[in-house]
Short mmCIF file of C-alpha atoms and ligand atoms in Angstrom, two decimals:
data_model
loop_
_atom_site.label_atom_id
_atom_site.label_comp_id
_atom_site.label_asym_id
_atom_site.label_seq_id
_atom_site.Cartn_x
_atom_site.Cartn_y
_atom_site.Cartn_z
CA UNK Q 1 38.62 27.11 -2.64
CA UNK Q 2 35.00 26.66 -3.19
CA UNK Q 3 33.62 24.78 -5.91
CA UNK Q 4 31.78 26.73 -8.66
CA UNK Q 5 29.88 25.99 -12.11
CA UNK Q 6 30.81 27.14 -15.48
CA UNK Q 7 28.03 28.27 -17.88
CA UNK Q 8 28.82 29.59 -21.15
CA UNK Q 9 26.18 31.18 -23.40
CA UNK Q 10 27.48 32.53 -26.65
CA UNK Q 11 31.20 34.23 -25.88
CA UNK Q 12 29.81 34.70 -22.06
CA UNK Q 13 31.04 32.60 -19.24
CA UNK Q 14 29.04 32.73 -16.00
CA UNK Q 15 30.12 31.61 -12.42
CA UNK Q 16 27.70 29.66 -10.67
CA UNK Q 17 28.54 28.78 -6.60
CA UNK Q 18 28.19 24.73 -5.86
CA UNK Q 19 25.92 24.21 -2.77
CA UNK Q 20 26.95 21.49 -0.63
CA UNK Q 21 24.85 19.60 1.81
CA UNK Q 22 25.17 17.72 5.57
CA UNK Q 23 25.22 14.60 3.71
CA UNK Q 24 27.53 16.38 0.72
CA UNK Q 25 24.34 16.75 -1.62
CA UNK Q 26 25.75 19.13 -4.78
CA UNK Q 27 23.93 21.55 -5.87
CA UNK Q 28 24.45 24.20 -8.18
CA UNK Q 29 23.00 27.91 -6.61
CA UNK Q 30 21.22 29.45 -9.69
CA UNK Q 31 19.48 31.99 -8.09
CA UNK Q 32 20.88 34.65 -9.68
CA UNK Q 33 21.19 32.73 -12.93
CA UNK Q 34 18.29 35.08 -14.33
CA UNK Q 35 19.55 38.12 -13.37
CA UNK Q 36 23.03 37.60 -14.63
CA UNK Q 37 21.81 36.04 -17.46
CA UNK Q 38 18.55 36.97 -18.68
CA UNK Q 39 18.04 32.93 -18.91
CA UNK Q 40 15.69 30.65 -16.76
CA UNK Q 41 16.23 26.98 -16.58
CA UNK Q 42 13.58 24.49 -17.85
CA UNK Q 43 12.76 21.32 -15.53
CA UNK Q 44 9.32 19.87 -16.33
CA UNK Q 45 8.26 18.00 -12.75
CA UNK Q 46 11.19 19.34 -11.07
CA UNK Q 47 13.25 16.07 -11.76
CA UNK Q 48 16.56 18.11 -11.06
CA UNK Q 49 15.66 21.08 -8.80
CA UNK Q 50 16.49 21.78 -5.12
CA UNK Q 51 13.35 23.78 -4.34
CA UNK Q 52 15.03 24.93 -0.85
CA UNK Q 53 17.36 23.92 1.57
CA UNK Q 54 16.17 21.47 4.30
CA UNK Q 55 17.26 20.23 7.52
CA UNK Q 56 14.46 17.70 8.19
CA UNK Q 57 14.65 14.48 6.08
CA UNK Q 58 17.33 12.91 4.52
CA UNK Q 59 17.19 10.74 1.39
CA UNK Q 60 19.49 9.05 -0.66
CA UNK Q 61 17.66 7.21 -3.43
CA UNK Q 62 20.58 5.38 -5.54
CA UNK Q 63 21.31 3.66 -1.29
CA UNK Q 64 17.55 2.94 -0.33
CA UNK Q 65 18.54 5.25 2.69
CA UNK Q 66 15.53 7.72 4.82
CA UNK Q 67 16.63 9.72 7.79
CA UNK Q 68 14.67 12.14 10.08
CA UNK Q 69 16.29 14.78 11.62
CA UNK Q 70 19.83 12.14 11.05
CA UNK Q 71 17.61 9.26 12.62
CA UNK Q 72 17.79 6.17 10.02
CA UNK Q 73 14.04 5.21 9.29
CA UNK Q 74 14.56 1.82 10.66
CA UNK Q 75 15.18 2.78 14.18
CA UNK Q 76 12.98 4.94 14.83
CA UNK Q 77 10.27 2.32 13.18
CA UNK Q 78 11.38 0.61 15.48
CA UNK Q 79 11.99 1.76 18.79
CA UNK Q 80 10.24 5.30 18.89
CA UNK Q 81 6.32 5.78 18.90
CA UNK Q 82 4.47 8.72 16.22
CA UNK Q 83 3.71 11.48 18.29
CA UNK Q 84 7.92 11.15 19.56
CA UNK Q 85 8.29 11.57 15.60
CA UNK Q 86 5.94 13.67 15.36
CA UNK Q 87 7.57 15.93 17.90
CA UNK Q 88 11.09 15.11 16.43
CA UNK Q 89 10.39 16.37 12.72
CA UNK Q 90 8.89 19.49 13.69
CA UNK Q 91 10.99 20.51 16.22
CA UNK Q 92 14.34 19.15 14.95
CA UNK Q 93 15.38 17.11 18.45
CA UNK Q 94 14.10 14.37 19.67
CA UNK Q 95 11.74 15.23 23.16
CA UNK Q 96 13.10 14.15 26.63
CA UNK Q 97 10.81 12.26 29.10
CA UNK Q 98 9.65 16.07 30.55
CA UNK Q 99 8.98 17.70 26.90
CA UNK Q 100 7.30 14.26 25.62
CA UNK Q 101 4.99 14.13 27.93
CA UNK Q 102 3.67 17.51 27.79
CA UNK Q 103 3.40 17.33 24.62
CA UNK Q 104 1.27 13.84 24.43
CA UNK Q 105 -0.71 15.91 27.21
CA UNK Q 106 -1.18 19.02 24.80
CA UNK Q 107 -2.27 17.18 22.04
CA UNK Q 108 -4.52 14.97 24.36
CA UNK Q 109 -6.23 18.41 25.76
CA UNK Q 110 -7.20 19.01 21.79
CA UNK Q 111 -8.96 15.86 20.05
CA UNK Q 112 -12.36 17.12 20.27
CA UNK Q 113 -13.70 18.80 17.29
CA UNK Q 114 -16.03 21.39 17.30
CA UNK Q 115 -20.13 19.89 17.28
CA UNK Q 116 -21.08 22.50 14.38
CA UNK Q 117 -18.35 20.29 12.39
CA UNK Q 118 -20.93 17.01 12.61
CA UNK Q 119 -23.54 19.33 10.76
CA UNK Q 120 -20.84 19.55 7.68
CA UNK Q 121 -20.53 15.63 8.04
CA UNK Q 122 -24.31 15.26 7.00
CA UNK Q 123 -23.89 17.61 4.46
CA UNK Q 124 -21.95 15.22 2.37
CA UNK Q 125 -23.64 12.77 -0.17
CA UNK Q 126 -23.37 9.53 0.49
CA UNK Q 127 -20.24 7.47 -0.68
CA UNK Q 128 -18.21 10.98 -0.60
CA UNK Q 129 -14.58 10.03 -0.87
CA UNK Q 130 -13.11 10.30 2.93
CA UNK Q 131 -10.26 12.34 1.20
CA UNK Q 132 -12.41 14.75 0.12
CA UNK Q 133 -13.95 15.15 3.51
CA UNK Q 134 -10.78 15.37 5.01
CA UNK Q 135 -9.29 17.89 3.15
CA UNK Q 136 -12.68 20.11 3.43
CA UNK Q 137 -12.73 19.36 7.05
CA UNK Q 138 -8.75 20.50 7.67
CA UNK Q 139 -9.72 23.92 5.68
CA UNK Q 140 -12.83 24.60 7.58
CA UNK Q 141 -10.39 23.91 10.54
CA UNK Q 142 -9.53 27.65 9.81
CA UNK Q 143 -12.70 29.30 10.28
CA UNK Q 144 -13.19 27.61 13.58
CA UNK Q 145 -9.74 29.55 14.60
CA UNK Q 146 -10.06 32.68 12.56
CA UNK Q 147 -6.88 33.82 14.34
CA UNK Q 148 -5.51 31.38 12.55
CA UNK Q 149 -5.57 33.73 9.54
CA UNK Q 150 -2.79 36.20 10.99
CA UNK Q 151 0.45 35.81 8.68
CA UNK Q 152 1.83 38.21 11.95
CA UNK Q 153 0.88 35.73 14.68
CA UNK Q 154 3.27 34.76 17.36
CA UNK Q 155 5.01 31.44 17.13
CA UNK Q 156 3.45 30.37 20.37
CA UNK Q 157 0.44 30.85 18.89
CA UNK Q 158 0.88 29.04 15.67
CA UNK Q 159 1.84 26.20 17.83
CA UNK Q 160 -1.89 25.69 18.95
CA UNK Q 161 -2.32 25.07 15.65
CA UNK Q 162 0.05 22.63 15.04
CA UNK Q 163 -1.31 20.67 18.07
CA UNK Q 164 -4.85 21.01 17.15
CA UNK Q 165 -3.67 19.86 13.62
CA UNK Q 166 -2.62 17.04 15.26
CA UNK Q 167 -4.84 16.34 17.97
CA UNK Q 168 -7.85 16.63 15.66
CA UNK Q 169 -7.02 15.17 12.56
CA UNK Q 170 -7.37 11.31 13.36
CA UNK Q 171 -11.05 12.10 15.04
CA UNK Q 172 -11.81 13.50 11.91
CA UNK Q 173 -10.56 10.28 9.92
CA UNK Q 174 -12.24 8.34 12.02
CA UNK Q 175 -15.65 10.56 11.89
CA UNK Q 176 -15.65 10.37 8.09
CA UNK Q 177 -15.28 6.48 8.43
CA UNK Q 178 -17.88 6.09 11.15
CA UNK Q 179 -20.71 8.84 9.07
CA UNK Q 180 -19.78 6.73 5.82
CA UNK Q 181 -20.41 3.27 7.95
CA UNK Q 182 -23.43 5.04 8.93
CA UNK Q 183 -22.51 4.12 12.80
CA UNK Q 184 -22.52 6.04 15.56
CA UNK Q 185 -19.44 8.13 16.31
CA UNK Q 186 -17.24 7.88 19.13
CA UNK Q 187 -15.80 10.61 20.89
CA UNK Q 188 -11.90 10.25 21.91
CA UNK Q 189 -11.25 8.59 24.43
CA UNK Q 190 -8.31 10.53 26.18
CA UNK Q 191 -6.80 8.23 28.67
CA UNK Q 192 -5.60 6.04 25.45
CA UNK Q 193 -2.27 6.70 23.79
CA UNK Q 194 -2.52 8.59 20.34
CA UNK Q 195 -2.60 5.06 17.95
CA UNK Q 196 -4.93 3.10 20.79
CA UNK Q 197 -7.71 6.20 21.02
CA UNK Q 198 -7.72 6.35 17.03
CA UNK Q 199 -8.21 2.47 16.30
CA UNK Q 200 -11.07 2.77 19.27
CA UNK Q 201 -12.84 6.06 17.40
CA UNK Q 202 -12.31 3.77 13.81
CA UNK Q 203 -13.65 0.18 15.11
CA UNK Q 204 -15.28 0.84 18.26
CA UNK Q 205 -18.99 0.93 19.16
CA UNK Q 206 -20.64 2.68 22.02
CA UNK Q 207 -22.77 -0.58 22.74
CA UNK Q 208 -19.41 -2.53 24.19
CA UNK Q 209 -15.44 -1.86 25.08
CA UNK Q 210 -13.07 -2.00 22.39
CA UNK Q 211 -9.89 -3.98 23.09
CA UNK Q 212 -6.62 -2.75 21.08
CA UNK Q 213 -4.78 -5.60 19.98
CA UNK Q 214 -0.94 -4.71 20.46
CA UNK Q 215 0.28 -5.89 17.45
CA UNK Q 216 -2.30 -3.70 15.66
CA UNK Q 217 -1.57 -0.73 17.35
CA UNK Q 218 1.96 -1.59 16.88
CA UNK Q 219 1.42 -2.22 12.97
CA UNK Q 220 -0.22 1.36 12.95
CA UNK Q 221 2.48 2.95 14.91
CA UNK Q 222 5.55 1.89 12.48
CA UNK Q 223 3.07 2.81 9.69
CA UNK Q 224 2.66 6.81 10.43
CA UNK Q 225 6.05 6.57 11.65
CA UNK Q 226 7.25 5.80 7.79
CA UNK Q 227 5.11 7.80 6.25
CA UNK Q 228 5.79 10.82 8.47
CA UNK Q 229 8.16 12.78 6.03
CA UNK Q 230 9.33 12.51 2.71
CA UNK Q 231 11.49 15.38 2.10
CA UNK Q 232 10.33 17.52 -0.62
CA UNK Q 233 7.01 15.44 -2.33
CA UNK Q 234 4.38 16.45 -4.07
CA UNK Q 235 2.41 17.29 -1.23
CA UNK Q 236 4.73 18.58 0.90
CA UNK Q 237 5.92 20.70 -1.54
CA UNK Q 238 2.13 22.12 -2.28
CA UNK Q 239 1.89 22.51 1.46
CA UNK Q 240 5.03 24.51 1.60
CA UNK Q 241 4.30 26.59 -1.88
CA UNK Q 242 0.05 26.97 -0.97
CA UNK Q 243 2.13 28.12 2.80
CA UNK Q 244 4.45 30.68 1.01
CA UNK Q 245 1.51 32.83 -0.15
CA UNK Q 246 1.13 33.54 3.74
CA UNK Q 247 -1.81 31.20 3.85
CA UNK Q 248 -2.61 29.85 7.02
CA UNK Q 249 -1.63 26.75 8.32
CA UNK Q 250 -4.85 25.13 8.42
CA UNK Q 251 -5.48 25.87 4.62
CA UNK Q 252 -1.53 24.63 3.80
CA UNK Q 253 -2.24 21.01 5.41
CA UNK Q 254 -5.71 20.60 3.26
CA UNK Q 255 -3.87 21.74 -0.11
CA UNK Q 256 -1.27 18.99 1.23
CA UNK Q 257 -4.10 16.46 1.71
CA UNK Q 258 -5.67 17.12 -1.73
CA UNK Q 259 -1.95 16.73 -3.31
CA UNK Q 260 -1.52 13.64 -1.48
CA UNK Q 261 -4.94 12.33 -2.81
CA UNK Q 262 -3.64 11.43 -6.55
CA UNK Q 263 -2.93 7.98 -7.45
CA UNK Q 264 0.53 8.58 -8.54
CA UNK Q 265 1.12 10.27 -4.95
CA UNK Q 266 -0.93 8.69 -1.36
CA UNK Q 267 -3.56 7.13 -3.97
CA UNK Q 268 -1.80 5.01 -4.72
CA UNK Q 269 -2.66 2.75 -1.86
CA UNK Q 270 -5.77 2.48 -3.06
CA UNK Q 271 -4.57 1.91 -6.54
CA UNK Q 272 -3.04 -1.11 -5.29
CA UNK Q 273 -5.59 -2.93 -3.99
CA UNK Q 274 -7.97 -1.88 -6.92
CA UNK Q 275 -5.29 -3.10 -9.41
CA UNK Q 276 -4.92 -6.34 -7.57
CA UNK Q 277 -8.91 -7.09 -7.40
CA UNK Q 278 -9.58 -6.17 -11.23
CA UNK Q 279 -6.23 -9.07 -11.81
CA UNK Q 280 -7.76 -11.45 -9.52
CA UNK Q 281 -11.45 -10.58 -11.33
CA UNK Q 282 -9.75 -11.07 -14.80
CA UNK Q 283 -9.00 -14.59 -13.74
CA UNK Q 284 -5.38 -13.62 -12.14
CA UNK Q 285 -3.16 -14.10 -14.78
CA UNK Q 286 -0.04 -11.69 -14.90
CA UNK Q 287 1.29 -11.46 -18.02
CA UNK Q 288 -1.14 -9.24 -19.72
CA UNK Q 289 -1.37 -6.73 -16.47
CA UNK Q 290 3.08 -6.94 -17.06
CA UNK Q 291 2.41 -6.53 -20.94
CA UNK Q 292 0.01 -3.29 -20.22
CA UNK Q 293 2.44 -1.72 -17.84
CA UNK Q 294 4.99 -1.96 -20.25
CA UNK Q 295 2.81 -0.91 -23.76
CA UNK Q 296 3.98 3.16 -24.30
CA UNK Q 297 -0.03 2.93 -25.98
CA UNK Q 298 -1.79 1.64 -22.37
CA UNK Q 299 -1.93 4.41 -19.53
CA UNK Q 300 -1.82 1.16 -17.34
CA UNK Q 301 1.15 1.34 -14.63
CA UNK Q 302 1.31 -1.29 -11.78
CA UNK Q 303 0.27 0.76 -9.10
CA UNK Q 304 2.90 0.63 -6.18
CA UNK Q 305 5.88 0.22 -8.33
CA UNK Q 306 8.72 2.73 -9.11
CA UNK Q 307 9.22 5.88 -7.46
CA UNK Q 308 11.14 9.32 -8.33
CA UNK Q 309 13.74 9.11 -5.74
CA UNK Q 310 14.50 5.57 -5.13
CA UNK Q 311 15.94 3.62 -7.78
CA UNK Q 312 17.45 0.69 -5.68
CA UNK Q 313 14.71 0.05 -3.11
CA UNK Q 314 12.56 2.18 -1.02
CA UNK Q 315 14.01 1.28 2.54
CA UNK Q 316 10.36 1.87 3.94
CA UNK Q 317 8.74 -0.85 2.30
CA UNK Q 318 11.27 -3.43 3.61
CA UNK Q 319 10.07 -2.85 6.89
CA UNK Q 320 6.76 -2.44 6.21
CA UNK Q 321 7.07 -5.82 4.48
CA UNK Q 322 7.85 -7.31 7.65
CA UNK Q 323 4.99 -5.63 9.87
CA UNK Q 324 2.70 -7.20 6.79
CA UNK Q 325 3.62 -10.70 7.54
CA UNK Q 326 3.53 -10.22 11.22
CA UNK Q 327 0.18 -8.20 11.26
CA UNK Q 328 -1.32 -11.74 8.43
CA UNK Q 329 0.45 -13.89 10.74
CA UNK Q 330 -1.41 -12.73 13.89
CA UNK Q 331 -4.67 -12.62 12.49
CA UNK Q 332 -4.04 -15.39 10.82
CA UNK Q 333 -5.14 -14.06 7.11
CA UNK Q 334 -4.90 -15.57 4.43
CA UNK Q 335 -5.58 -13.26 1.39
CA UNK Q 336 -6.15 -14.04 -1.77
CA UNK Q 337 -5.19 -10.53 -2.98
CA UNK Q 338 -1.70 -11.24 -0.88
CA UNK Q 339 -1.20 -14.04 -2.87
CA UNK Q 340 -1.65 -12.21 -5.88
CA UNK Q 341 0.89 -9.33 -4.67
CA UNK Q 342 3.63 -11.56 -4.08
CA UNK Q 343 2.88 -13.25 -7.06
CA UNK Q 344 3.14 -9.80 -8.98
CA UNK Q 345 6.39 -8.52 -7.62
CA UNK Q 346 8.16 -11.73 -7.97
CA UNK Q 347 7.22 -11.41 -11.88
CA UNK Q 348 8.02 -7.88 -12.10
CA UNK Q 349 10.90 -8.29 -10.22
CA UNK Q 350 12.87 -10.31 -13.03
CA UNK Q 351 11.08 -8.89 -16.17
CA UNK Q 352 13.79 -6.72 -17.80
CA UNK Q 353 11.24 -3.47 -18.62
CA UNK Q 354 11.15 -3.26 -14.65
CA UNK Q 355 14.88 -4.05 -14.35
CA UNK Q 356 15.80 -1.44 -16.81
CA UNK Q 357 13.66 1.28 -14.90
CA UNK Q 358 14.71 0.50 -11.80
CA UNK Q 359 11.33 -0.01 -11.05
CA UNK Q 360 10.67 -1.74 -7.40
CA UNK Q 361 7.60 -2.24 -5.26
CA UNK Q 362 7.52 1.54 -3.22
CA UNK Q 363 5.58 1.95 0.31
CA UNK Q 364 1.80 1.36 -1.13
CA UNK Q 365 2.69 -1.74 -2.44
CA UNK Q 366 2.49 -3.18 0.92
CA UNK Q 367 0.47 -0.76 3.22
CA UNK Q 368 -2.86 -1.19 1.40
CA UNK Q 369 -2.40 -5.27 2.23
CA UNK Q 370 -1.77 -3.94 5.81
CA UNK Q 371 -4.69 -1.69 6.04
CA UNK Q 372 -6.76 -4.34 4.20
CA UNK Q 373 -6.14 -6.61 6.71
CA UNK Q 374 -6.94 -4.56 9.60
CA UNK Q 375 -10.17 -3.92 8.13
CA UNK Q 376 -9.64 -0.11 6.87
CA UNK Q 377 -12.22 -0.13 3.65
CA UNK Q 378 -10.11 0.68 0.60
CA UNK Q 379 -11.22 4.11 0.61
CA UNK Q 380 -9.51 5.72 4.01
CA UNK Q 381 -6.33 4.14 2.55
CA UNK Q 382 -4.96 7.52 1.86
CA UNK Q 383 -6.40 9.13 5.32
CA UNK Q 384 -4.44 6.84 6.87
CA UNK Q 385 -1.52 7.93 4.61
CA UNK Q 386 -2.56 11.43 5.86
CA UNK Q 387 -2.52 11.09 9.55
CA UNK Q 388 0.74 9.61 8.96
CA UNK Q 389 2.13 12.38 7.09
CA UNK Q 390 0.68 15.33 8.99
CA UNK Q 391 4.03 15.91 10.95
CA UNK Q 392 6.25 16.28 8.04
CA UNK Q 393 3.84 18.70 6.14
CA UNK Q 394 4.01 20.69 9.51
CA UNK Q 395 8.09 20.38 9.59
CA UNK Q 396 7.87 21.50 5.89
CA UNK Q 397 5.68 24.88 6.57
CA UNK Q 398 7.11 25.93 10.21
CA UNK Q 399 10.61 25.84 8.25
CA UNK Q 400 9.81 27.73 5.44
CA UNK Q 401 8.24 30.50 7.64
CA UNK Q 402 11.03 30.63 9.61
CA UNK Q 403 13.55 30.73 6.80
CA UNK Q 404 11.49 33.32 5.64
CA UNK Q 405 11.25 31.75 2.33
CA UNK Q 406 9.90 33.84 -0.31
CA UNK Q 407 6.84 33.34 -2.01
CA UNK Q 408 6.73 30.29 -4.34
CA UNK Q 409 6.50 31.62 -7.88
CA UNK Q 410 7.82 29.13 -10.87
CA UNK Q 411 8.97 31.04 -14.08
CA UNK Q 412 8.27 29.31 -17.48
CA UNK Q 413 9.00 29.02 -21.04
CA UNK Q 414 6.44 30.70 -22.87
CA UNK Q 415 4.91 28.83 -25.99
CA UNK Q 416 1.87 29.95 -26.85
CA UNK Q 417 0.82 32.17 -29.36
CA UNK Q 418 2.70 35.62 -30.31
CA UNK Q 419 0.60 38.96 -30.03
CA UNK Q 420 -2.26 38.83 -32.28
CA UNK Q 421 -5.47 41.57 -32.19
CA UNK Q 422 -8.80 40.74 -31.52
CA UNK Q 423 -11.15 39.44 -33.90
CA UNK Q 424 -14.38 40.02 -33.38
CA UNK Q 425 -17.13 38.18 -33.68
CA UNK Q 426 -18.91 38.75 -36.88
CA UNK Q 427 -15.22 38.24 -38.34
CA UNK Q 428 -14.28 34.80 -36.73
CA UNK Q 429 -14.46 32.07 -39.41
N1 CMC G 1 4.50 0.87 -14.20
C1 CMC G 1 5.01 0.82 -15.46
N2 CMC G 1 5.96 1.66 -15.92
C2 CMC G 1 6.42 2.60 -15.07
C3 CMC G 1 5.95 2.71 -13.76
C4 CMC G 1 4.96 1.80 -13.33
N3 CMC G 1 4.46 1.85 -12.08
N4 CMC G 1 6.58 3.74 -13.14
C5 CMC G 1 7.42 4.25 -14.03
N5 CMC G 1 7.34 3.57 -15.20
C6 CMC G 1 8.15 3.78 -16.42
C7 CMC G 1 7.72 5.00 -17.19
O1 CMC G 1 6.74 4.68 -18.17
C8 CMC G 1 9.01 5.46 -17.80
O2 CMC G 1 9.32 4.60 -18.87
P1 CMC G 1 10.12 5.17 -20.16
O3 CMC G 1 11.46 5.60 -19.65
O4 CMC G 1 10.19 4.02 -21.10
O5 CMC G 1 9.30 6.31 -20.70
C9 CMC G 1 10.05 5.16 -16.71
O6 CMC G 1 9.48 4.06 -15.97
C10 CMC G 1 10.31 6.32 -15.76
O7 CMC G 1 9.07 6.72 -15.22
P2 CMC G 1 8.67 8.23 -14.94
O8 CMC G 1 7.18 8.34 -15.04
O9 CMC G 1 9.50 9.14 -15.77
O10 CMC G 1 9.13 8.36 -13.43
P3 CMC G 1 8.68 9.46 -12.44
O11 CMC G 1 9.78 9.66 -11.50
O12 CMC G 1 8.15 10.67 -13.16
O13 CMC G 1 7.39 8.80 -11.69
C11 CMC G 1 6.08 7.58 -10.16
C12 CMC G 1 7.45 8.21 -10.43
C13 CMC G 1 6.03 7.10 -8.70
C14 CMC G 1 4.99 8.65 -10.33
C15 CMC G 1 5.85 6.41 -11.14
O14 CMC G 1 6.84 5.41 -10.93
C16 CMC G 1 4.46 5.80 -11.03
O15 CMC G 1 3.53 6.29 -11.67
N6 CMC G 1 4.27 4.73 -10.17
C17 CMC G 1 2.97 4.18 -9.93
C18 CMC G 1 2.24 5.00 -8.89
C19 CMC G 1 2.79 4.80 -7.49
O16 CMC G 1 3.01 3.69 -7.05
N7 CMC G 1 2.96 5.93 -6.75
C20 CMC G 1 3.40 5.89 -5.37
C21 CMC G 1 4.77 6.46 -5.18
S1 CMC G 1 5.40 6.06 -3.53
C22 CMC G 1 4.41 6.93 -2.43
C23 CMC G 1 4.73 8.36 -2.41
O17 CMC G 1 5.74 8.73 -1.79
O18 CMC G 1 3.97 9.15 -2.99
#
């Protein structure tokens, strides 16, 4: 017999069916709960609400446990290259030989952007945030490809988009690093791999050849690979609500990159390293950064800490841990700011606010050290976060179109005034 859900309001008892999931996820179906009932149910920031039923990434928070497409994180960090992630998430099977290299082709054929875009480049005052370039660049995307615009569009030709989407993005990244370097920009480069022709756009200069050190490119490589999908995050969740209205793809993926912009979201990369400098500037002492993080009066949080899943550890920062001390190992860094880092989550770690919160170091702890040591300014922290991310966003919208998912449309609790008539002026106090 199938599970079901008891509700009783007043002398009324209500059936509700129990959803259960691939990985045996419960969930209890309330989607007719307001026609039944006349109720709606009240969850501020969605702590407790399925917004839809997924097939692309796996999470179990209380286990420290991220799977894409039934792929554990930590193989595929480890043995399988973005775009072959890329290609996984938003088609649901990992590519043979044949299919991946068409596709590396495909996206090759694409990474060009469109010369009138360089004008809009200019256009920006200097010391624009690259995140606000980015996701102005993605929308404009659109008007480049008005046919974009067609909710009615063939699949086939939606897929364009996704590869331009792809193809394009990291020359854009790299184009908003390069205009705010004020260096000259390089075009791609298409006989390099995906990672190798996007560190040569970044840190290359046309005056000599730029030599990709492997354990760079491999850094970068497990780095989009774990941020490729999150399930259903704030950003992929705008992407997949902004895509619901029929928007077009284009427009979906900048809403995404905005939503992925915050500092309690992607930002938080940033955060990190800003946090850590304003300690080390204070004279590095920990206890009154712990003490603000932990005073209810002080909007202080320690940036890369805690998470709204994960509440053991988040299984992508243990690898990315170990890519951090390979990458400082190799270019033989020695980082004041690292010091400061471990220093911090080894005090965290044991004070009992942090333990009672289940409150661990999440993926930004670590990636902004990464990115720091690679050179990345500060800034294009959550670009690179982007690029990374791209894929799932992608996954998220091409499944909600083709689950025909309605139109995104939250109910809420009214609390505002009752009705009242209008006052007019002369009779306002
Ligand atoms: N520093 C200090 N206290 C914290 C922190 C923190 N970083 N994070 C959570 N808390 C406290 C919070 O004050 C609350 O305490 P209390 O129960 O006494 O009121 C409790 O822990 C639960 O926090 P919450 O805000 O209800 O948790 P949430 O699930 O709404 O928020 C979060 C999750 C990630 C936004 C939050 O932990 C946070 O702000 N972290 C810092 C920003 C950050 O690192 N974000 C990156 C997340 S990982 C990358 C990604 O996938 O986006």
């Amino acid at each position: 017999m199938s599970e079901i859900a008891k509700i009783q309001l007043g002398d009324k008892q209500y059936e509700l069916p129990i959803i259960t999931g691939s990985e045996d996820e419960k969930g209890i179906d309330i989607s007719k709960l307001r026609a039944l009932t006349n109720h709606v149910t009240l969850d501020i920031g969605f702590k407790n609400t399925g917004a839809t039923k997924s097939a692309i990434t796996y999470l179990d928070g209380e286990n420290g446990i991220l799977q894409y497409r039934g792929y554990p994180i930590e193989q595929l960090a480890e043995q399988s290259t973005f775009l072959e992630v890329a290609y996984l998430l938003i088609n649901g099977d990992l590519p043979n030989k044949k299919e991946l290299d068409y596709y590396t082709e495909s996206i090759r054929h694409h990474t060009l952007v469109h010369e009138d875009m360089s004008r809009f480049f200019q256009a920006f005052p200097t010391g624009a945030h690259p995140m606000g370039i980015l996701s102005t660049m993605v929308a404009s995307l659109s008007t480049f490809y008005p046919e974009s615009q067609d909710p009615n569009r063939a699949m086939a030709d939606v897929e364009l988009t996704i590869t331009r989407l792809l193809a394009k993005l990291p020359t854009l990244a790299a184009m908003a690093h390069k205009y705010s370097l004020g260096q000259p920009l390089l075009y791609p480069k298409n006989s390099l791999n995906y990672i190798d022709n996007f560190l040569r756009m970044m840190f290359g200069l046309p005056v000599e050849e730029y030599e990709v050190d492997p354990v760079i490119a491999d850094a970068m490589n497990k780095l989009l690979i774990l941020h490729a999908d999150h399930e259903q995050n704030c950003s992929a969740s705008t992407v997949r609500i902004v895509g619901s209205s029929q928007a077009n793809l284009y427009s979906s993926i900048s809403a995404g990159v905005s939503a992925l912009w915050g500092p309690l979201h992607g930002g938080a990369n940033q955060a990190v390293i800003e946090m850590l400098e304003s300690i080390r500037k204070d004279g590095g002492g920990m206890k009154k950064w712990i003490d603000k993080a932990k005073d209810k009066n002080d909007s202080f949080r320690l940036m890369g800490f805690g998470h709204r899943v994960y509440k053991n550890f988040d299984p992508r920062a243990t690898i990315i841990k170990t890519a951090c001390d390979n990458v400082l190992e190799r270019l033989g860094i020695d980082d004041p700011i690292l010091d400061l880092a471990k220093e911090l989550e080894e005090v965290a770690l044991k004070d009992q606010y942090f333990i009672d919160r289940k409150l661990f170091p999440n993926v930004d702890f670590y990636s902004g050290i990464i990115y720091k040591a690679l050179g990345i300014p500060t800034e294009m922290f959550t670009v690179m976060f982007a690029i990374g991310r791209l894929p799932g966003w992608i996954a998220q919208w091409k499944e909600m179109v083709e689950n025909n998912d309605p139109i995104g449309r939250p109910r809420q609790i009214y609390v505002g005034a009752t009705r009242r008539d209008y006052v007019p002026m002369d009779k306002r106090s």
